GROMACS .gro file of C-alpha atoms in nm:
model
  372
    1MET     CA    1  10.590 -15.245   5.658
    2LYS     CA    2  10.286 -15.163   5.444
    3ARG     CA    3  10.341 -14.909   5.170
    4ASP     CA    4  10.143 -14.580   5.213
    5ALA     CA    5   9.926 -14.542   4.921
    6SER     CA    6   9.795 -14.219   5.016
    7VAL     CA    7  10.022 -14.013   4.781
    8SER     CA    8   9.949 -14.249   4.485
    9ILE     CA    9   9.565 -14.195   4.564
   10ALA     CA   10   9.614 -13.810   4.579
   11LYS     CA   11   9.769 -13.819   4.244
   12ALA     CA   12   9.487 -14.013   4.115
   13PHE     CA   13   9.242 -13.743   4.231
   14ALA     CA   14   9.453 -13.485   4.057
   15ILE     CA   15   9.470 -13.666   3.727
   16ILE     CA   16   9.096 -13.751   3.736
   17LEU     CA   17   9.024 -13.355   3.820
   18MET     CA   18   9.240 -13.286   3.553
   19VAL     CA   19   9.053 -13.475   3.299
   20ILE     CA   20   8.710 -13.346   3.428
   21GLY     CA   21   8.846 -12.977   3.375
   22HIS     CA   22   8.945 -13.061   3.011
   23ALA     CA   23   8.600 -13.222   2.968
   24GLU     CA   24   8.457 -12.877   3.030
   25TYR     CA   25   8.193 -12.934   3.275
   26PRO     CA   26   7.972 -12.610   3.259
   27GLY     CA   27   7.940 -12.534   3.618
   28LEU     CA   28   8.102 -12.448   3.958
   29LEU     CA   29   8.293 -12.782   3.974
   30THR     CA   30   8.529 -12.668   3.695
   31SER     CA   31   8.586 -12.320   3.856
   32CYS     CA   32   8.670 -12.489   4.175
   33LEU     CA   33   8.903 -12.767   4.056
   34TYR     CA   34   9.113 -12.527   3.844
   35THR     CA   35   9.225 -12.341   4.155
   36PHE     CA   36   9.390 -12.637   4.298
   37HIS     CA   37   9.422 -12.953   4.069
   38MET     CA   38   9.777 -12.871   3.886
   39PRO     CA   39   9.934 -12.774   4.212
   40LEU     CA   40   9.843 -13.122   4.351
   41PHE     CA   41  10.099 -13.286   4.112
   42PHE     CA   42  10.381 -13.062   4.224
   43ILE     CA   43  10.315 -13.078   4.594
   44THR     CA   44  10.298 -13.446   4.555
   45ALA     CA   45  10.648 -13.455   4.395
   46GLY     CA   46  10.797 -13.223   4.645
   47TYR     CA   47  10.663 -13.439   4.937
   48PHE     CA   48  10.938 -13.716   4.868
   49PHE     CA   49  11.221 -13.459   4.853
   50GLY     CA   50  11.483 -13.415   5.126
   51ARG     CA   51  11.855 -13.370   5.194
   52ARG     CA   52  11.898 -13.755   5.077
   53GLN     CA   53  11.798 -13.655   4.719
   54ALA     CA   54  12.003 -13.329   4.740
   55GLU     CA   55  12.318 -13.529   4.836
   56ASN     CA   56  12.267 -13.745   4.520
   57PRO     CA   57  12.200 -13.470   4.257
   58TRP     CA   58  12.314 -13.673   3.960
   59GLU     CA   59  12.068 -13.960   4.040
   60PHE     CA   60  11.793 -13.727   4.101
   61CYS     CA   61  11.850 -13.544   3.774
   62ARG     CA   62  11.877 -13.879   3.594
   63ARG     CA   63  11.541 -14.001   3.735
   64ARG     CA   64  11.375 -13.686   3.657
   65ILE     CA   65  11.505 -13.690   3.287
   66ARG     CA   66  11.396 -14.053   3.260
   67GLY     CA   67  11.068 -13.999   3.394
   68LEU     CA   68  10.974 -13.652   3.251
   69TYR     CA   69  11.210 -13.547   2.957
   70LEU     CA   70  11.221 -13.877   2.790
   71PRO     CA   71  10.846 -13.952   2.784
   72MET     CA   72  10.765 -13.602   2.665
   73VAL     CA   73  11.014 -13.631   2.376
   74ARG     CA   74  10.896 -13.979   2.296
   75TRP     CA   75  10.507 -13.896   2.281
   76SER     CA   76  10.541 -13.568   2.127
   77LEU     CA   77  10.732 -13.714   1.832
   78VAL     CA   78  10.453 -13.972   1.802
   79TRP     CA   79  10.191 -13.691   1.787
   80LEU     CA   80  10.422 -13.512   1.546
   81LEU     CA   81  10.434 -13.808   1.317
   82LEU     CA   82  10.077 -13.856   1.324
   83HIS     CA   83   9.970 -13.502   1.289
   84ASN     CA   84   9.926 -13.507   0.902
   85LEU     CA   85   9.756 -13.841   0.904
   86PHE     CA   86   9.507 -13.703   1.171
   87HIS     CA   87   9.437 -13.411   0.929
   88HIS     CA   88   9.373 -13.656   0.662
   89ILE     CA   89   9.122 -13.862   0.852
   90GLY     CA   90   8.947 -13.551   1.011
   91ILE     CA   91   9.046 -13.578   1.378
   92LEU     CA   92   9.235 -13.252   1.323
   93ASN     CA   93   9.080 -12.992   1.078
   94GLU     CA   94   9.096 -12.616   1.003
   95VAL     CA   95   8.712 -12.555   1.018
   96TYR     CA   96   8.674 -12.651   1.375
   97GLY     CA   97   9.000 -12.725   1.516
   98ASN     CA   98   9.152 -12.392   1.569
   99TRP     CA   99   9.117 -12.251   1.936
  100GLU     CA  100   9.253 -11.940   2.089
  101LYS     CA  101   9.449 -11.863   1.779
  102GLY     CA  102   9.595 -12.197   1.757
  103VAL     CA  103   9.708 -12.350   1.427
  104THR     CA  104   9.611 -12.694   1.299
  105HIS     CA  105   9.701 -12.689   0.940
  106PRO     CA  106   9.902 -12.990   0.790
  107TYR     CA  107  10.271 -12.934   0.875
  108THR     CA  108  10.523 -12.903   0.578
  109LEU     CA  109  10.853 -13.072   0.606
  110LYS     CA  110  11.027 -12.741   0.722
  111GLU     CA  111  10.755 -12.703   0.992
  112SER     CA  112  10.788 -13.060   1.116
  113VAL     CA  113  11.177 -13.039   1.146
  114SER     CA  114  11.126 -12.710   1.321
  115ARG     CA  115  10.885 -12.863   1.573
  116CYS     CA  116  11.114 -13.161   1.609
  117VAL     CA  117  11.395 -12.953   1.720
  118GLN     CA  118  11.180 -12.750   1.976
  119ILE     CA  119  11.074 -13.081   2.124
  120PHE     CA  120  11.438 -13.183   2.189
  121THR     CA  121  11.581 -12.853   2.277
  122SER     CA  122  11.291 -12.665   2.458
  123MET     CA  123  11.044 -12.920   2.537
  124ALA     CA  124  10.809 -12.730   2.312
  125GLY     CA  125  10.678 -12.720   1.963
  126TYR     CA  126  10.460 -13.030   2.005
  127ASP     CA  127  10.088 -13.042   1.866
  128GLU     CA  128   9.908 -12.819   2.127
  129PHE     CA  129   9.584 -12.983   2.056
  130LEU     CA  130   9.644 -13.344   2.115
  131ALA     CA  131   9.917 -13.290   2.361
  132GLY     CA  132   9.764 -12.991   2.553
  133ALA     CA  133   9.864 -13.104   2.884
  134PHE     CA  134  10.229 -13.170   2.803
  135TRP     CA  135  10.347 -12.841   2.944
  136PHE     CA  136  10.340 -13.036   3.283
  137PHE     CA  137  10.649 -13.246   3.174
  138ARG     CA  138  10.847 -12.932   3.119
  139GLY     CA  139  10.700 -12.754   3.424
  140LEU     CA  140  10.773 -13.029   3.675
  141LEU     CA  141  11.119 -13.108   3.522
  142VAL     CA  142  11.234 -12.758   3.542
  143ALA     CA  143  11.083 -12.688   3.884
  144SER     CA  144  11.233 -12.998   4.051
  145ILE     CA  145  11.596 -12.941   3.919
  146LEU     CA  146  11.599 -12.573   4.001
  147PHE     CA  147  11.450 -12.659   4.340
  148LEU     CA  148  11.760 -12.921   4.379
  149VAL     CA  149  12.003 -12.631   4.277
  150LEU     CA  150  11.864 -12.377   4.505
  151PHE     CA  151  11.822 -12.636   4.797
  152ARG     CA  152  12.207 -12.727   4.770
  153LEU     CA  153  12.335 -12.370   4.731
  154ILE     CA  154  12.131 -12.251   5.051
  155ASP     CA  155  12.215 -12.590   5.247
  156SER     CA  156  12.590 -12.543   5.156
  157ARG     CA  157  12.584 -12.193   5.321
  158SER     CA  158  12.405 -12.282   5.632
  159LYS     CA  159  12.388 -12.651   5.752
  160ARG     CA  160  12.208 -12.551   6.059
  161LEU     CA  161  11.884 -12.495   5.861
  162GLU     CA  162  11.621 -12.774   5.858
  163GLU     CA  163  11.506 -12.891   5.538
  164TRP     CA  164  11.162 -12.716   5.565
  165HIS     CA  165  11.342 -12.382   5.649
  166ILE     CA  166  11.529 -12.418   5.300
  167ALA     CA  167  11.209 -12.493   5.132
  168ALA     CA  168  11.040 -12.185   5.291
  169ILE     CA  169  11.308 -11.964   5.186
  170ILE     CA  170  11.268 -12.111   4.805
  171CYS     CA  171  10.903 -12.059   4.821
  172LEU     CA  172  10.926 -11.706   4.927
  173GLY     CA  173  11.171 -11.648   4.664
  174ALA     CA  174  10.939 -11.788   4.414
  175VAL     CA  175  10.662 -11.562   4.500
  176ALA     CA  176  10.893 -11.264   4.498
  177PHE     CA  177  11.008 -11.353   4.166
  178THR     CA  178  10.644 -11.385   4.050
  179ALA     CA  179  10.560 -11.058   4.173
  180ALA     CA  180  10.855 -10.893   4.003
  181HIS     CA  181  10.748 -11.094   3.692
  182ILE     CA  182  10.421 -10.923   3.706
  183TRP     CA  183  10.545 -10.587   3.798
  184PHE     CA  184  10.798 -10.556   3.519
  185GLY     CA  185  10.623 -10.770   3.252
  186PHE     CA  186  10.943 -10.962   3.149
  187LYS     CA  187  10.952 -11.333   3.041
  188ILE     CA  188  11.190 -11.596   3.086
  189ALA     CA  189  11.309 -11.626   2.724
  190VAL     CA  190  11.467 -11.982   2.762
  191ILE     CA  191  11.144 -12.113   2.874
  192PRO     CA  192  10.831 -12.138   2.656
  193ASN     CA  193  10.537 -11.911   2.766
  194GLY     CA  194  10.765 -11.709   2.999
  195GLY     CA  195  10.798 -11.929   3.285
  196TRP     CA  196  10.489 -11.855   3.481
  197ARG     CA  197  10.398 -12.220   3.545
  198GLU     CA  198  10.745 -12.326   3.605
  199THR     CA  199  10.775 -12.062   3.890
  200TRP     CA  200  10.473 -12.177   4.058
  201GLY     CA  201  10.576 -12.523   4.002
  202LEU     CA  202  10.889 -12.448   4.221
  203PHE     CA  203  10.666 -12.280   4.485
  204PHE     CA  204  10.436 -12.579   4.517
  205PHE     CA  205  10.729 -12.844   4.494
  206GLY     CA  206  10.864 -12.670   4.802
  207CYS     CA  207  10.531 -12.678   4.969
  208GLY     CA  208  10.527 -13.055   4.949
  209LEU     CA  209  10.834 -13.075   5.159
  210ILE     CA  210  10.706 -12.821   5.417
  211TYR     CA  211  10.362 -13.034   5.428
  212ARG     CA  212  10.546 -13.352   5.506
  213ARG     CA  213  10.734 -13.188   5.790
  214PHE     CA  214  10.392 -13.066   5.955
  215GLU     CA  215  10.193 -13.343   5.838
  216PRO     CA  216  10.156 -13.514   6.195
  217ALA     CA  217  10.014 -13.198   6.306
  218ILE     CA  218   9.775 -13.093   6.020
  219GLY     CA  219   9.741 -13.399   5.815
  220ARG     CA  220   9.496 -13.558   6.056
  221SER     CA  221   9.274 -13.256   6.120
  222ARG     CA  222   8.918 -13.326   5.992
  223LEU     CA  223   8.809 -12.961   6.081
  224LEU     CA  224   9.098 -12.836   5.880
  225ALA     CA  225   9.022 -13.049   5.586
  226VAL     CA  226   8.669 -12.936   5.584
  227ALA     CA  227   8.772 -12.564   5.620
  228CYS     CA  228   8.985 -12.630   5.309
  229MET     CA  229   8.706 -12.791   5.120
  230LEU     CA  230   8.475 -12.488   5.195
  231LEU     CA  231   8.775 -12.243   5.093
  232ILE     CA  232   8.788 -12.419   4.754
  233CYS     CA  233   8.441 -12.383   4.687
  234PHE     CA  234   8.438 -12.020   4.783
  235ALA     CA  235   8.742 -11.973   4.546
  236GLY     CA  236   8.543 -12.121   4.276
  237THR     CA  237   8.243 -11.894   4.299
  238GLN     CA  238   8.507 -11.603   4.279
  239HIS     CA  239   8.675 -11.757   3.992
  240TRP     CA  240   9.028 -11.738   4.149
  241SER     CA  241   9.318 -11.837   3.919
  242GLY     CA  242   9.492 -12.141   3.865
  243MET     CA  243   9.841 -12.247   3.722
  244ASN     CA  244   9.802 -12.050   3.391
  245ASN     CA  245  10.025 -11.853   3.156
  246ILE     CA  246   9.907 -11.524   3.292
  247GLY     CA  247   9.961 -11.346   3.606
  248ARG     CA  248   9.785 -11.106   3.833
  249TYR     CA  249   9.873 -10.956   4.173
  250ARG     CA  250   9.580 -11.130   4.332
  251ASP     CA  251   9.739 -11.486   4.237
  252LEU     CA  252  10.036 -11.404   4.480
  253TRP     CA  253   9.810 -11.486   4.770
  254SER     CA  254   9.517 -11.672   4.620
  255LEU     CA  255   9.688 -11.937   4.422
  256PRO     CA  256   9.923 -12.053   4.730
  257LEU     CA  257   9.614 -12.064   4.947
  258THR     CA  258   9.390 -12.249   4.719
  259GLY     CA  259   9.670 -12.491   4.600
  260CYS     CA  260   9.785 -12.583   4.944
  261ALA     CA  261   9.421 -12.597   5.072
  262GLY     CA  262   9.320 -12.847   4.784
  263PHE     CA  263   9.618 -13.064   4.870
  264ILE     CA  264   9.542 -13.073   5.236
  265ALA     CA  265   9.173 -13.168   5.172
  266VAL     CA  266   9.258 -13.417   4.893
  267HIS     CA  267   9.531 -13.598   5.111
  268PHE     CA  268   9.295 -13.611   5.398
  269ILE     CA  269   9.040 -13.803   5.184
  270SER     CA  270   9.320 -14.009   5.023
  271LYS     CA  271   9.453 -14.124   5.356
  272ALA     CA  272   9.119 -14.225   5.471
  273ILE     CA  273   9.076 -14.436   5.154
  274ALA     CA  274   9.417 -14.579   5.198
  275ARG     CA  275   9.354 -14.700   5.535
  276ARG     CA  276   9.084 -14.954   5.419
  277GLU     CA  277   9.174 -15.220   5.203
  278GLY     CA  278   8.914 -15.261   4.896
  279THR     CA  279   8.831 -15.220   4.526
  280LEU     CA  280   8.848 -14.832   4.560
  281LYS     CA  281   9.183 -14.820   4.715
  282ARG     CA  282   9.315 -15.080   4.452
  283LEU     CA  283   9.156 -14.884   4.166
  284LEU     CA  284   9.283 -14.522   4.272
  285THR     CA  285   9.625 -14.659   4.344
  286PHE     CA  286   9.647 -14.796   3.999
  287ILE     CA  287   9.536 -14.464   3.850
  288GLY     CA  288   9.780 -14.281   4.074
  289GLU     CA  289  10.072 -14.499   3.962
  290ASN     CA  290   9.978 -14.466   3.594
  291THR     CA  291   9.896 -14.096   3.565
  292LEU     CA  292  10.157 -14.069   3.272
  293TYR     CA  293   9.938 -14.265   3.024
  294ILE     CA  294   9.638 -14.042   3.105
  295LEU     CA  295   9.827 -13.723   3.068
  296VAL     CA  296   9.937 -13.842   2.737
  297PHE     CA  297   9.624 -14.017   2.576
  298HIS     CA  298   9.317 -13.845   2.744
  299ILE     CA  299   9.273 -13.594   2.474
  300ILE     CA  300   9.278 -13.852   2.192
  301SER     CA  301   9.044 -14.059   2.408
  302PHE     CA  302   8.791 -13.770   2.414
  303LYS     CA  303   8.753 -13.810   2.034
  304ALA     CA  304   8.565 -14.151   2.087
  305VAL     CA  305   8.307 -13.967   2.297
  306SER     CA  306   8.286 -13.668   2.028
  307ALA     CA  307   8.209 -13.924   1.778
  308LEU     CA  308   7.912 -14.045   2.004
  309LYS     CA  309   7.797 -13.688   2.041
  310ILE     CA  310   7.831 -13.626   1.668
  311ALA     CA  311   7.597 -13.928   1.611
  312ALA     CA  312   7.355 -13.827   1.881
  313TYR     CA  313   7.297 -13.481   1.777
  314GLY     CA  314   7.341 -13.530   1.398
  315LEU     CA  315   7.634 -13.279   1.391
  316ASP     CA  316   7.886 -13.207   1.121
  317TRP     CA  317   8.151 -13.485   1.146
  318ARG     CA  318   8.436 -13.235   1.122
  319LYS     CA  319   8.338 -13.123   1.484
  320ILE     CA  320   8.549 -13.426   1.599
  321GLY     CA  321   8.838 -13.186   1.562
  322CYS     CA  322   8.701 -12.936   1.828
  323HIS     CA  323   8.940 -12.887   2.124
  324MET     CA  324   8.942 -13.033   2.374
  325VAL     CA  325   8.561 -13.147   2.335
  326ILE     CA  326   8.270 -13.053   2.132
  327HIS     CA  327   8.134 -12.727   2.258
  328ASP     CA  328   7.764 -12.765   2.130
  329PHE     CA  329   7.510 -12.846   2.387
  330ASN     CA  330   7.771 -12.822   2.663
  331ASP     CA  331   7.492 -12.800   2.922
  332ASP     CA  332   7.427 -13.195   2.871
  333HIS     CA  333   7.581 -13.472   3.057
  334PHE     CA  334   7.822 -13.567   2.776
  335TRP     CA  335   8.116 -13.430   3.017
  336ILE     CA  336   8.048 -13.742   3.217
  337LEU     CA  337   8.138 -13.967   2.919
  338TYR     CA  338   8.423 -13.757   2.843
  339SER     CA  339   8.577 -13.786   3.189
  340ILE     CA  340   8.502 -14.164   3.210
  341ALA     CA  341   8.675 -14.221   2.860
  342GLY     CA  342   8.963 -13.979   2.930
  343VAL     CA  343   9.068 -14.187   3.242
  344ALA     CA  344   8.952 -14.539   3.147
  345LEU     CA  345   9.048 -14.568   2.789
  346PRO     CA  346   9.431 -14.509   2.841
  347LEU     CA  347   9.424 -14.758   3.120
  348LEU     CA  348   9.255 -15.016   2.908
  349GLY     CA  349   9.515 -14.957   2.644
  350LEU     CA  350   9.795 -15.005   2.893
  351THR     CA  351   9.648 -15.298   3.033
  352ALA     CA  352   9.579 -15.465   2.711
  353ALA     CA  353   9.949 -15.368   2.599
  354LYS     CA  354  10.099 -15.536   2.894
  355LYS     CA  355   9.891 -15.840   2.848
  356LEU     CA  356  10.008 -15.860   2.474
  357ARG     CA  357  10.370 -15.839   2.583
  358ARG     CA  358  10.335 -16.112   2.830
  359ILE     CA  359  10.163 -16.329   2.570
  360ALA     CA  360  10.455 -16.262   2.330
  361ALA     CA  361  10.717 -16.318   2.590
  362ALA     CA  362  10.558 -16.656   2.682
  363ARG     CA  363  10.552 -16.759   2.306
  364LEU     CA  364  10.907 -16.644   2.249
  365LYS     CA  365  11.049 -16.832   2.581
  366PRO     CA  366  11.011 -17.204   2.451
  367GLU     CA  367  11.197 -17.106   2.119
  368SER     CA  368  11.475 -16.933   2.326
  369VAL     CA  369  11.510 -17.238   2.535
  370ALA     CA  370  11.522 -17.469   2.219
  371GLU     CA  371  11.785 -17.266   2.054
  372ALA     CA  372  11.999 -17.262   2.362
   0.00000   0.00000   0.00000
């Protein structure tokens, strides 16, 4: 039986759209993709959840910790250790680096230790400039484990409910909680930024399970996919919100609508690509299976393009510290180079690292045999 690559391809589209959004394309495209590109990740994660995972909670949590918590801690510590070095060579600086009241000054030992503790204890405290997308690790970890707990709790009370019924109850609860969140203005103190994204992550994780249940009925409809694409375009013209750290009442209906519509459209396209063998399928599958490295390294990869832009326009070298890209002349086409570099450079680095490991292993193998 051939492995269905459509979900991996959908993840590839999601990470590519994220990189394009961070490249700050100055047009309707960015407004459109921000309404659905992050929900794609949560929906694809929930797509694979079911009673089988709920019946093995410790294995599910172990895999989530290994796949989300440990990479986040590892790479956050790397950026923390390199923070002052990046300041020394100018990649980060206080002249052009500050963004939305962010702080880019060199860290003292006390600040470094404080951030290190926050990385381990709350998955926060990392450098927000080079690890600007790391909130996703925390968001998906919290959302998926909370979904597991709620699923088991509801399922234990009524075994007659189908999986998608339980997911629908959880999704409705997430929307209701968000409404209360907005109305009362409270924040979840134990989660950085108040838990907005984690709550929406819980919702979209459940949507993935529901979609899988009804995929035979809706996943093959070209008319529905086109309608979803048109909806996304309309949402972009209206500047509807994505999964950000603020909440408005409009989000209670607009974000579920655009998030689900975006996934339906993207997954329809992904399935069409997956049905045909070829370079495009292999490339997108490879990207979708290695989204972690793009998430971690795409912002630092942008700096290579920023250096080119500085040379092309004769800009101040310190502008390489702009977050996430250089904002001067942002109506040019450098966003294309930023997008290509943000996807390609991390994957080229990964491929090179794997090749070096194979070469090193091949050289060590004869020595090990000889010693034996």
